[in-house]
Short mmCIF file of C-alpha atoms in Angstrom, two decimals:
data_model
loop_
_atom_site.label_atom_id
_atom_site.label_comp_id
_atom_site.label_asym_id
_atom_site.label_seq_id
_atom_site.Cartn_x
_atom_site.Cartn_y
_atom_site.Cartn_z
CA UNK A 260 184.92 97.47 114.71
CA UNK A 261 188.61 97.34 116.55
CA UNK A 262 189.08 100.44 118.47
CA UNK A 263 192.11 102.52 117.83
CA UNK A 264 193.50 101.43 120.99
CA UNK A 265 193.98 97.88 119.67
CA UNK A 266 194.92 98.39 116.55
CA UNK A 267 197.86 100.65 117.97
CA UNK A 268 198.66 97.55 120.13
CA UNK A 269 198.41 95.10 116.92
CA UNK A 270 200.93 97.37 115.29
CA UNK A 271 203.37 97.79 118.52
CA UNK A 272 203.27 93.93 118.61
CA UNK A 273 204.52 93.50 115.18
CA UNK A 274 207.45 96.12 115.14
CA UNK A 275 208.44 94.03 118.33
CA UNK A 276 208.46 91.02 116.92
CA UNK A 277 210.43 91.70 113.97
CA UNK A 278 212.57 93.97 116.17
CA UNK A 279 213.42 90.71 118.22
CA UNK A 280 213.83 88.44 114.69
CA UNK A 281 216.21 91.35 113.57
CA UNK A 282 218.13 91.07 117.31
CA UNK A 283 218.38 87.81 116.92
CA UNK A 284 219.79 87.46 113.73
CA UNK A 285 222.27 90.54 114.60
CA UNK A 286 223.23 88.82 117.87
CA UNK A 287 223.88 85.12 116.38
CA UNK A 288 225.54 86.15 112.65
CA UNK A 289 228.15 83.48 112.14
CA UNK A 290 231.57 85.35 111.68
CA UNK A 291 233.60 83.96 109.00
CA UNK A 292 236.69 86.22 109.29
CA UNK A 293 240.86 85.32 108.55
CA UNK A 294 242.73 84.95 111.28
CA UNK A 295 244.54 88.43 110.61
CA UNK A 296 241.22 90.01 110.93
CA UNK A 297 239.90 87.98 114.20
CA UNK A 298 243.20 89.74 115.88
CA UNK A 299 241.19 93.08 115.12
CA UNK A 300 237.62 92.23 116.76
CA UNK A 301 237.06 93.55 120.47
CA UNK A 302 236.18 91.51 123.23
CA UNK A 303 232.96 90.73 124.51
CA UNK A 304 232.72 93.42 127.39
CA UNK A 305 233.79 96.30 124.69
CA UNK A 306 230.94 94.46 122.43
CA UNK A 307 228.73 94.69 125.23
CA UNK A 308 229.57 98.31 125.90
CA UNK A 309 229.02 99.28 122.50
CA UNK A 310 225.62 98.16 122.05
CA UNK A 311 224.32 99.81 125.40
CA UNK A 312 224.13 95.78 126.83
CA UNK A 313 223.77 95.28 130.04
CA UNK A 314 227.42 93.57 131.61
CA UNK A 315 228.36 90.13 131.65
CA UNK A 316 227.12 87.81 133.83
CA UNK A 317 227.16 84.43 133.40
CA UNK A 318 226.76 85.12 129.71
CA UNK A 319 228.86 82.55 126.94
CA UNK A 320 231.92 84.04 124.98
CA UNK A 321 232.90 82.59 121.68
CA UNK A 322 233.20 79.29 120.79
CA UNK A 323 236.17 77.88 119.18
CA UNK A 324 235.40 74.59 117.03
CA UNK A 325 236.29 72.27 119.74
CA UNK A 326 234.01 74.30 121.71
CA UNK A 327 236.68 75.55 124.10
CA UNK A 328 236.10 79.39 125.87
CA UNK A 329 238.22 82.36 124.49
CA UNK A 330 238.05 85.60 123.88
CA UNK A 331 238.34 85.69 120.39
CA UNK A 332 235.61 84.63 118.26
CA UNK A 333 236.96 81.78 114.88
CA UNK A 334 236.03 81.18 111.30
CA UNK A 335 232.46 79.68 111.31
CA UNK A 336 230.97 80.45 115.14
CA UNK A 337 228.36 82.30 116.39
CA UNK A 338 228.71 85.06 119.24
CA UNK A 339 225.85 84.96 121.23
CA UNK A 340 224.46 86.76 124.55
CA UNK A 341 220.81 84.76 125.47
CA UNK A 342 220.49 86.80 128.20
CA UNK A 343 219.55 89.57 126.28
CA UNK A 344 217.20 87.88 123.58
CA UNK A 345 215.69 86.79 126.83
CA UNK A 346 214.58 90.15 127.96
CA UNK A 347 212.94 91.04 124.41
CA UNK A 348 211.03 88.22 124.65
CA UNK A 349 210.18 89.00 128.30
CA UNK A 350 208.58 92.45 126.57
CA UNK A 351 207.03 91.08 123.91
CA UNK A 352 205.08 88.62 125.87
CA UNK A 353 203.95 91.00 128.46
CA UNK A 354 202.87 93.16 125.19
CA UNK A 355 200.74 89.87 123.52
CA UNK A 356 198.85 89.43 127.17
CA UNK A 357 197.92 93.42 127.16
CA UNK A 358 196.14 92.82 123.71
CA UNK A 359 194.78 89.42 124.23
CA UNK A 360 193.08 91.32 127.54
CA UNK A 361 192.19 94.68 125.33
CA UNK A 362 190.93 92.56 122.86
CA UNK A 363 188.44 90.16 125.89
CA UNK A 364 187.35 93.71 126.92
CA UNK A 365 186.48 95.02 123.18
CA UNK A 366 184.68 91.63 122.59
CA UNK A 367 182.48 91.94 125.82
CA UNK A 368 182.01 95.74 125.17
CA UNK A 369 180.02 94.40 121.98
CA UNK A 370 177.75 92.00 124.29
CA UNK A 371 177.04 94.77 126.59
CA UNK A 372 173.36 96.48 126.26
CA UNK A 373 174.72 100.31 125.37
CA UNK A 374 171.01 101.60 126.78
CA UNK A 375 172.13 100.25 130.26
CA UNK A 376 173.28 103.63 131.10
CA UNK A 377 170.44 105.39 129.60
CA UNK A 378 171.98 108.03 127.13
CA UNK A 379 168.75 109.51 126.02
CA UNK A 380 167.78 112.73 127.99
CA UNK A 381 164.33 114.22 128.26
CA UNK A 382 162.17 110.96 127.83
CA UNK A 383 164.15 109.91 125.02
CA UNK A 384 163.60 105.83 124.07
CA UNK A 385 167.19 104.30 123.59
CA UNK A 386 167.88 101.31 120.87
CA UNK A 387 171.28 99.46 121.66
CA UNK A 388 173.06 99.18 118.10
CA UNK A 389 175.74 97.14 118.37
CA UNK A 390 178.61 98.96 119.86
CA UNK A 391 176.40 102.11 119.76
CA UNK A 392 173.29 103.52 120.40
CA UNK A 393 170.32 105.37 118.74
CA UNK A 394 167.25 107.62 120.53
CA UNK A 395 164.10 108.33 119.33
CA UNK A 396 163.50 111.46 120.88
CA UNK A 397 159.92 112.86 121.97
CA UNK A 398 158.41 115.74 120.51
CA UNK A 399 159.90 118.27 122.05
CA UNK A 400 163.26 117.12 121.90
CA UNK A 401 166.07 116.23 118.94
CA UNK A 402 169.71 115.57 119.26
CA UNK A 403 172.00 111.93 119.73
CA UNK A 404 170.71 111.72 122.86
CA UNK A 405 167.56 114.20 123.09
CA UNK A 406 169.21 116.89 124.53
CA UNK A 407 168.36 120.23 122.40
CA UNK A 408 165.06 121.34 122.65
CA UNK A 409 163.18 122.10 119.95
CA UNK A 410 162.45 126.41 119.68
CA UNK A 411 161.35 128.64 117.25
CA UNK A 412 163.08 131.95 117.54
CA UNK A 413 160.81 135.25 118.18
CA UNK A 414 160.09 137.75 115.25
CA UNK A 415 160.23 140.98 114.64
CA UNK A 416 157.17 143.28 115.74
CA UNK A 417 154.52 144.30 113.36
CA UNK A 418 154.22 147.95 112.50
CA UNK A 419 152.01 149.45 114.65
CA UNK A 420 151.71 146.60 116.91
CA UNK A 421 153.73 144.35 119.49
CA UNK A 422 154.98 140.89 120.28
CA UNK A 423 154.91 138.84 123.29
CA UNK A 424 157.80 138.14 124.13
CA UNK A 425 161.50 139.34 123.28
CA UNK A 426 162.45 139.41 119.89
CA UNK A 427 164.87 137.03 119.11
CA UNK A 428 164.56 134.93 122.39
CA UNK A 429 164.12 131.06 122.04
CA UNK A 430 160.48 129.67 122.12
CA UNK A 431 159.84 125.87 122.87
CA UNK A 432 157.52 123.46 120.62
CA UNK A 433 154.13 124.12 121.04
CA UNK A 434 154.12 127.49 123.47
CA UNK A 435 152.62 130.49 121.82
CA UNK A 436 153.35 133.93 120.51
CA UNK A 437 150.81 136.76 121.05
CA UNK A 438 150.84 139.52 118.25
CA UNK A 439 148.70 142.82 119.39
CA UNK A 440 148.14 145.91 117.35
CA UNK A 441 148.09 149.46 118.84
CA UNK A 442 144.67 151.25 119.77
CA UNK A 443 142.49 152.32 116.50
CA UNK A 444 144.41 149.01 114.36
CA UNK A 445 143.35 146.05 113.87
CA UNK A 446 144.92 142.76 112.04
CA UNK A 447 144.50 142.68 108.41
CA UNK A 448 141.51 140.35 107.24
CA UNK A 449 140.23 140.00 110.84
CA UNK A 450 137.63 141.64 113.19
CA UNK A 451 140.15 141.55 115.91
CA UNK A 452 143.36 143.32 117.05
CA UNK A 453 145.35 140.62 118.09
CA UNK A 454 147.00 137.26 116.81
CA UNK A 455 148.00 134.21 118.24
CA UNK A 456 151.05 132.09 116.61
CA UNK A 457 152.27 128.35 117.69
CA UNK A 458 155.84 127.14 117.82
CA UNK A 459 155.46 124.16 115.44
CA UNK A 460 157.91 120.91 115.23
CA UNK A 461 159.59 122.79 111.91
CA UNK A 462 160.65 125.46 114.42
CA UNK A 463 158.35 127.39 111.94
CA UNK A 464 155.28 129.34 113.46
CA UNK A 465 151.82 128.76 112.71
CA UNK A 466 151.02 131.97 111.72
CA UNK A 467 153.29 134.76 109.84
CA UNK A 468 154.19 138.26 111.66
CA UNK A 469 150.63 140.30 110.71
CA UNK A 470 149.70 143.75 109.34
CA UNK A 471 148.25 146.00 111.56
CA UNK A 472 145.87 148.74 109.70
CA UNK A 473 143.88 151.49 110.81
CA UNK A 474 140.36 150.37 111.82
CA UNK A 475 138.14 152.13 109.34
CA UNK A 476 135.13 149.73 110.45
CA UNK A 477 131.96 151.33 112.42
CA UNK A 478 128.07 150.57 112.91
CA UNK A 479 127.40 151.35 109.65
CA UNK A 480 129.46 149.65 107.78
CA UNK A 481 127.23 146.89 106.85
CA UNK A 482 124.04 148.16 107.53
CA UNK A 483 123.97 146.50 110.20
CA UNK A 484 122.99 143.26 108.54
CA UNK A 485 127.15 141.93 108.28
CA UNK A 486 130.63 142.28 109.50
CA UNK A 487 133.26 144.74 108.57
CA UNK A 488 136.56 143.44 107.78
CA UNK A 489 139.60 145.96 107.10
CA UNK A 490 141.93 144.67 104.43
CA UNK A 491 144.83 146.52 103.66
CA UNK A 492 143.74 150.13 102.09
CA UNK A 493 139.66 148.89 102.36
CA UNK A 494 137.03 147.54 104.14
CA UNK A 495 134.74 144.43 103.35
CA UNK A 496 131.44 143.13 103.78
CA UNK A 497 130.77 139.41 105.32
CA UNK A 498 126.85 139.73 105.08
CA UNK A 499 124.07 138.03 107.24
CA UNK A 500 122.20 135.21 106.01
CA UNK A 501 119.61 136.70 104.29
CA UNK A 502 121.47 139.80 102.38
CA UNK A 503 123.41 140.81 100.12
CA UNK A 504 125.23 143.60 98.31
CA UNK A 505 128.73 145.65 98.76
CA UNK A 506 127.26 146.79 102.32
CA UNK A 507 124.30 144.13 102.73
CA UNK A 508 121.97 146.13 102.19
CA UNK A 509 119.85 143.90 99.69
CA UNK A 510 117.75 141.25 100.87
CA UNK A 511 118.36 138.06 99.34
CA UNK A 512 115.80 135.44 98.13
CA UNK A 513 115.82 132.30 99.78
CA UNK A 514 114.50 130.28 96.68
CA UNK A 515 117.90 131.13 94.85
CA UNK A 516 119.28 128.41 97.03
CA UNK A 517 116.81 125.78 95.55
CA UNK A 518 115.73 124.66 99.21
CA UNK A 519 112.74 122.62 97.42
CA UNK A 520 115.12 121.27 95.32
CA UNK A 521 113.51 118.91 92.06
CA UNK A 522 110.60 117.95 93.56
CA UNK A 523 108.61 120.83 94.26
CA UNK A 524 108.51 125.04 93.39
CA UNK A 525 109.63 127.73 96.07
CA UNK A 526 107.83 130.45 96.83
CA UNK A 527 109.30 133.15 98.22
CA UNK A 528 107.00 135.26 101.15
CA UNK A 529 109.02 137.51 102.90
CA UNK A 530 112.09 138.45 104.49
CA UNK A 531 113.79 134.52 104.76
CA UNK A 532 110.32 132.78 104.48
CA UNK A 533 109.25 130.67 101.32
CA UNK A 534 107.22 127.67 100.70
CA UNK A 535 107.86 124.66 98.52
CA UNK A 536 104.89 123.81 96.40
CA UNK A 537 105.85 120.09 96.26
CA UNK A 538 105.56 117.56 93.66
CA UNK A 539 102.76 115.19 93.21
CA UNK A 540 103.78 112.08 95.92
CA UNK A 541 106.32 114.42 97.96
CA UNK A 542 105.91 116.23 101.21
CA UNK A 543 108.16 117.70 104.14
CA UNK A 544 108.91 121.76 104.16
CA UNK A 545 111.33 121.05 101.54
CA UNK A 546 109.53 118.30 99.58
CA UNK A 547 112.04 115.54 101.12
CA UNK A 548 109.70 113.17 101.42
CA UNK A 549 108.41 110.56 98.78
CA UNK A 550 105.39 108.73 99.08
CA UNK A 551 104.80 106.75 95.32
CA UNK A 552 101.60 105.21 97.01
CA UNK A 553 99.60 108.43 96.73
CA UNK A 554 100.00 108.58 92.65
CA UNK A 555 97.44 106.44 91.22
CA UNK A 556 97.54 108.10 88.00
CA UNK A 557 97.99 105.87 85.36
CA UNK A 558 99.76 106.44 81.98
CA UNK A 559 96.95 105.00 79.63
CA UNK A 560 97.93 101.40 79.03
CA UNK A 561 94.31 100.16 80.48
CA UNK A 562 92.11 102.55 78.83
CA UNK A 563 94.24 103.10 75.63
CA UNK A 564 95.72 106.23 75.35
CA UNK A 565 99.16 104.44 74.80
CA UNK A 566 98.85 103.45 70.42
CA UNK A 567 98.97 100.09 69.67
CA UNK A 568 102.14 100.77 67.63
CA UNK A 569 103.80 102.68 71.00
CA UNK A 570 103.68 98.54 72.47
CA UNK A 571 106.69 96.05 71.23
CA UNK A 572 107.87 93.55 72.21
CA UNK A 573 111.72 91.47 71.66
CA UNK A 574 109.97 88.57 69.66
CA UNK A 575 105.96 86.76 69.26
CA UNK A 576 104.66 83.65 70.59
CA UNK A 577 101.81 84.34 67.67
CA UNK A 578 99.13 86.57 66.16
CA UNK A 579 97.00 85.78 69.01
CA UNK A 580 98.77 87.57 71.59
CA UNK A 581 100.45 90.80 70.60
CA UNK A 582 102.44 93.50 72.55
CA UNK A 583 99.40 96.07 72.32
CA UNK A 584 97.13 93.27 74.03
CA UNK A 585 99.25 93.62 77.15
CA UNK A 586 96.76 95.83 78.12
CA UNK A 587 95.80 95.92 82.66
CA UNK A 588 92.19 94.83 82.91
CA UNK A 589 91.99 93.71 79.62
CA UNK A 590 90.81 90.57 77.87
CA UNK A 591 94.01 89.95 75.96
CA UNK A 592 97.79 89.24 76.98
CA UNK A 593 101.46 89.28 75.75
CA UNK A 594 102.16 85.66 75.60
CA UNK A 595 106.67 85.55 75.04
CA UNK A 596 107.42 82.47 72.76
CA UNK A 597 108.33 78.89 73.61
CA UNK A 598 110.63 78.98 75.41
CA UNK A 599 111.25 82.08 77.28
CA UNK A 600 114.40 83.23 77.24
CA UNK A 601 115.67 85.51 80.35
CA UNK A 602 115.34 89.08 79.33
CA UNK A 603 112.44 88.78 77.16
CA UNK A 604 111.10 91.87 76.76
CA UNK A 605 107.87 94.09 76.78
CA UNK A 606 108.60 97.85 75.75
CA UNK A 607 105.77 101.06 76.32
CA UNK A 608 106.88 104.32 74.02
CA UNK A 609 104.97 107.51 76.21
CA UNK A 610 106.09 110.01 73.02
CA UNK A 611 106.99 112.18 76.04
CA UNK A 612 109.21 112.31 78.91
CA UNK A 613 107.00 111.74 81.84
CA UNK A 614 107.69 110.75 85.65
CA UNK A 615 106.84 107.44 86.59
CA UNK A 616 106.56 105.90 89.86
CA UNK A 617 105.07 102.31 89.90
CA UNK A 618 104.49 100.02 87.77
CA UNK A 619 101.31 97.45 87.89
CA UNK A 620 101.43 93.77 86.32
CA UNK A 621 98.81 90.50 85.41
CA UNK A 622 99.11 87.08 83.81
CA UNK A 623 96.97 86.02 81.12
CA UNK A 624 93.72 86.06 81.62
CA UNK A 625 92.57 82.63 80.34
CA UNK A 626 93.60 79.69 78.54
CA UNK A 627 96.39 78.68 81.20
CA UNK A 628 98.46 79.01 84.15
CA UNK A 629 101.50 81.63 82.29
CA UNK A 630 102.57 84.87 84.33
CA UNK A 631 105.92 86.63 85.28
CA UNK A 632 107.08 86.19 88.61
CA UNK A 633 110.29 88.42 88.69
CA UNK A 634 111.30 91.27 86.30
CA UNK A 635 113.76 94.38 86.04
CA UNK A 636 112.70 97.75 84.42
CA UNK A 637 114.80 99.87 81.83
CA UNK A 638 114.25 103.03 80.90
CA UNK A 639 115.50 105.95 79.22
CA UNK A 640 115.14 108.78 76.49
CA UNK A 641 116.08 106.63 73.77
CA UNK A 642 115.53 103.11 72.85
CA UNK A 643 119.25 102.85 72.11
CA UNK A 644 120.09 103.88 75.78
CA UNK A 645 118.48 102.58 78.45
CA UNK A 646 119.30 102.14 82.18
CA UNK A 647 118.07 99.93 84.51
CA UNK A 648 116.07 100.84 88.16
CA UNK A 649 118.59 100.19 90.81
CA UNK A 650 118.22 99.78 94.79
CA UNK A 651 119.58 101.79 97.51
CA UNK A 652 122.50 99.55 97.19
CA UNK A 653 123.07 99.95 93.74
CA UNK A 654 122.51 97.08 91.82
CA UNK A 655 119.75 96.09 89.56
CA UNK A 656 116.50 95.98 90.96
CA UNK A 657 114.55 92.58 90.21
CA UNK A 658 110.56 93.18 91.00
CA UNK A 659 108.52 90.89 92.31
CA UNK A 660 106.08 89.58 89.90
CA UNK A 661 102.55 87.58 89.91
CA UNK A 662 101.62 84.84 92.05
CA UNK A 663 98.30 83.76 89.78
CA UNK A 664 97.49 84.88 86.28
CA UNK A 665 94.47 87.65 87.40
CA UNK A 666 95.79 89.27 90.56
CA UNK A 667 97.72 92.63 90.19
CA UNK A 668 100.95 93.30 91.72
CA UNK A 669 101.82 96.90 92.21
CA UNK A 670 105.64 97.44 92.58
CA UNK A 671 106.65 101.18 93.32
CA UNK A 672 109.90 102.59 92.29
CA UNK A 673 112.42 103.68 95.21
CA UNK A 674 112.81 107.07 93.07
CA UNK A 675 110.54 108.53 90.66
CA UNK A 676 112.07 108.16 87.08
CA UNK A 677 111.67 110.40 84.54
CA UNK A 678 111.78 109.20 80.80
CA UNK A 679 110.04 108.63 76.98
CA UNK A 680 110.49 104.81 77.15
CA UNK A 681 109.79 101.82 79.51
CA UNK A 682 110.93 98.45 78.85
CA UNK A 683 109.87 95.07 81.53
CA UNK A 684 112.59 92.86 80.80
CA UNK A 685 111.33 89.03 82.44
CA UNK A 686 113.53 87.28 84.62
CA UNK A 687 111.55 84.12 86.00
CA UNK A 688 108.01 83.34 84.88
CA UNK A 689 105.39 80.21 86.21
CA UNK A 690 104.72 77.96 83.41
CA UNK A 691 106.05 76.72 80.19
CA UNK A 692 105.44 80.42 78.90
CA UNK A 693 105.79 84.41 80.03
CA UNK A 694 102.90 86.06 80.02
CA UNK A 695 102.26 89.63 80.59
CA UNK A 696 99.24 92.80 81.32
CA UNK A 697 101.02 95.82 82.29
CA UNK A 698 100.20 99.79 83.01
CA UNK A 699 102.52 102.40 84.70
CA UNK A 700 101.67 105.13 87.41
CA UNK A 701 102.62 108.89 87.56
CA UNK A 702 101.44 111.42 90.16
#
């Protein structure tokens, strides 16, 4: 940007220069006059006079044709005083080397770091801009260059209470206020008579100019058992842990807060004391713990209580081994079709929704080397919506299956899971065929 200084300079230089054209043009007008009228024009001295020229010397009068000196000037010559042009031109140029210099000076001023006299006050970090400069002021600070503190401006007085400091006077960022209310008040929705407000970076504070009400609190209050709190025309009640009521007076009971949560049954004692009657394979003082190893129960897949109509399967391999033969312990086996196909599946209908926790599986018993090495588990409350057991992490849970066709694998679950149906759906099996004996565990 060209500072006014040089532009003033730009426009002096042209009003010279066409000054000095106009001079020039004035000063050398051929004169084409009659010679009745050339008897009328002064001489050069009176021309000289006239115009505020400086006198003669050594200057060239007219010019006849024949370029002879007189005092007269004829048809078709110029009158002419170079002396003169020469000191306009002696202007001018000194004018020209003024702005060429102004001009060096502006373009250096650009070049020049603007932080390198460090503008910003008060810790303030300068960024040169060109011709300019920009600070990024601290916290406490604002302003071009960081100089006005940031305040928040002191408030009014509560009723019935004080302030700190003057009202009105100018409190920096961060420093506090101290509102206090007068003997028997005390701050509206506190247990105290005093308040403490921050300046904040808004120039807002922290906390609006309080109420101070009479202190209707005493010892009995709250029975002792909880806090009084004086809102404006009242008193409250924060009670104890433990009680209840408008002035805590009731004792609560602990097992409304569930503490043994799913897995077990609160009792409550007395006073805060209750115990958790826990669940069938959970412990701990709030039945926390799980533990699926101690449920050995078992549904009644081995010894038949399941119907032979409550065991399907997705498709037959043949007559000779049916779902309800899937039986643990048993003679018989669920033999899947050749080939297996992933997801295969072997499904247990309990009529009732009932908690399971593991789940226990064989191969066939004879007449080949068939069993399921890896399988998920579904389950649900209807055969239309069923949801797999997950991990910790998750995702679907793939249990490891047999190593040999007569050994049982027990897998527990990581969480007990309660539901009507139970579906094995086979993932990897040993052999040209699935096979599977199956029963399920509750506590």
């Amino acid at each position: 940007m060209i500072s006014l200084h040089i532009s003033w300079l730009l426009l002096m230089t042209y009003f010279s220069w066409k000054g000095v054209m106009s001079l020039d043009r004035e000063a050398c007008m051929p004169i084409r006059l009659s010679p009745t009228q050339q008897d009328s024009l002064p001489d050069m001295e009176t021309l000289r006079t006239q115009r505020g020229l400086p006198g003669k010397a050594g200057g060239i009068g007219p010019v006849g044709p024949q370029g002879a000196q007189g005092p007269r000037g004829l048809p078709g010559t110029c009158t002419c005083d170079p002396s003169e042009i020469a000191q306009i031109h002696v202007i001018l140029a000194n004018i020209t080397a003024k702005l060429e210099s102004l001009i060096g000076l502006h373009h250096y001023a650009m070049e020049v770091d603007q932080c390198d006299h460090m503008p910003c006050k008060n810790g303030g970090t300068c960024i040169n801009d060109g011709n300019s400069y920009i600070c990024n002021c601290t916290d406490d600070y604002e302003g071009h260059d960081c100089s006005i503190r940031i305040s928040c401006v002191v408030p009014s007085a509560p009723n019935n209470g004080t302030i700190s400091r003057e009202i009105g006077q100018l409190v920096p960022y961060k420093e506090n206020i101290t509102y206090r209310c007068n003997d028997r008040h005390v701050v509206a929705y506190e247990v105290k008579n005093f308040l403490v407000a921050t300046c904040q970076k808004t120039k807002q504070w922290t906390k609006d100019t309080p109420v101070c009400v009479v202190d209707d609190c005493n010892s009995d209050s709250c029975s002792g058992r909880g806090t009084c709190i004086n809102q404006i025309g009242r008193t409250i009640c924060e009670c104890d842990e433990g009680y209840e009521g408008s002035d805590c007076s009731v004792q609560s009971n602990p097992c409304d807060l569930s503490p043994c949560g799913q897995t077990g049954v609160c009792v409550w004692e007395e006073d805060m004391n209750y115990t958790c009657r826990c669940l069938a394979g959970y412990f701990g003082t709030n039945c926390e713990t799980y533990n699926a190893s101690d449920c050995v129960r078992a549904v009644g897949m081995e010894d038949g209580r399941v119907g032979n109509n409550d065991i399907t399967a997705s498709r037959l391999h043949s007559s000779s081994y049916p779902p309800y033969h899937a039986r643990l312990e048993t003679s018989g086996s669920w033999l899947s079709p050749h080939p297996p196909h992933r997801d295969d599946w072997l499904q247990v209908d309990l009529k009732t929704s009932t908690t399971v926790v593991a789940v226990a599986t064989q191969g066939i018993p004879y007449g080949g080397s068939y069993w399921t090495t890896g399988y998920k588990i579904a389950h649900g409350f209807t055969e239309n919506d069923l949801q797999i057991v997950q991990n910790n992490q998750g995702q679907d849970l793939i249990f490891q299956g047999n190593r040999d066709n007569n050994g049982i694998v027990r897998n527990d679950f990581p969480a007990p899971v309660t539901a009507r149906y139970f579906r094995i759906l086979v993932q990897t099996w040993h052999g040209t065929l699935a096979a599977l004996r199956v029963e399920y565990y509750t506590c």
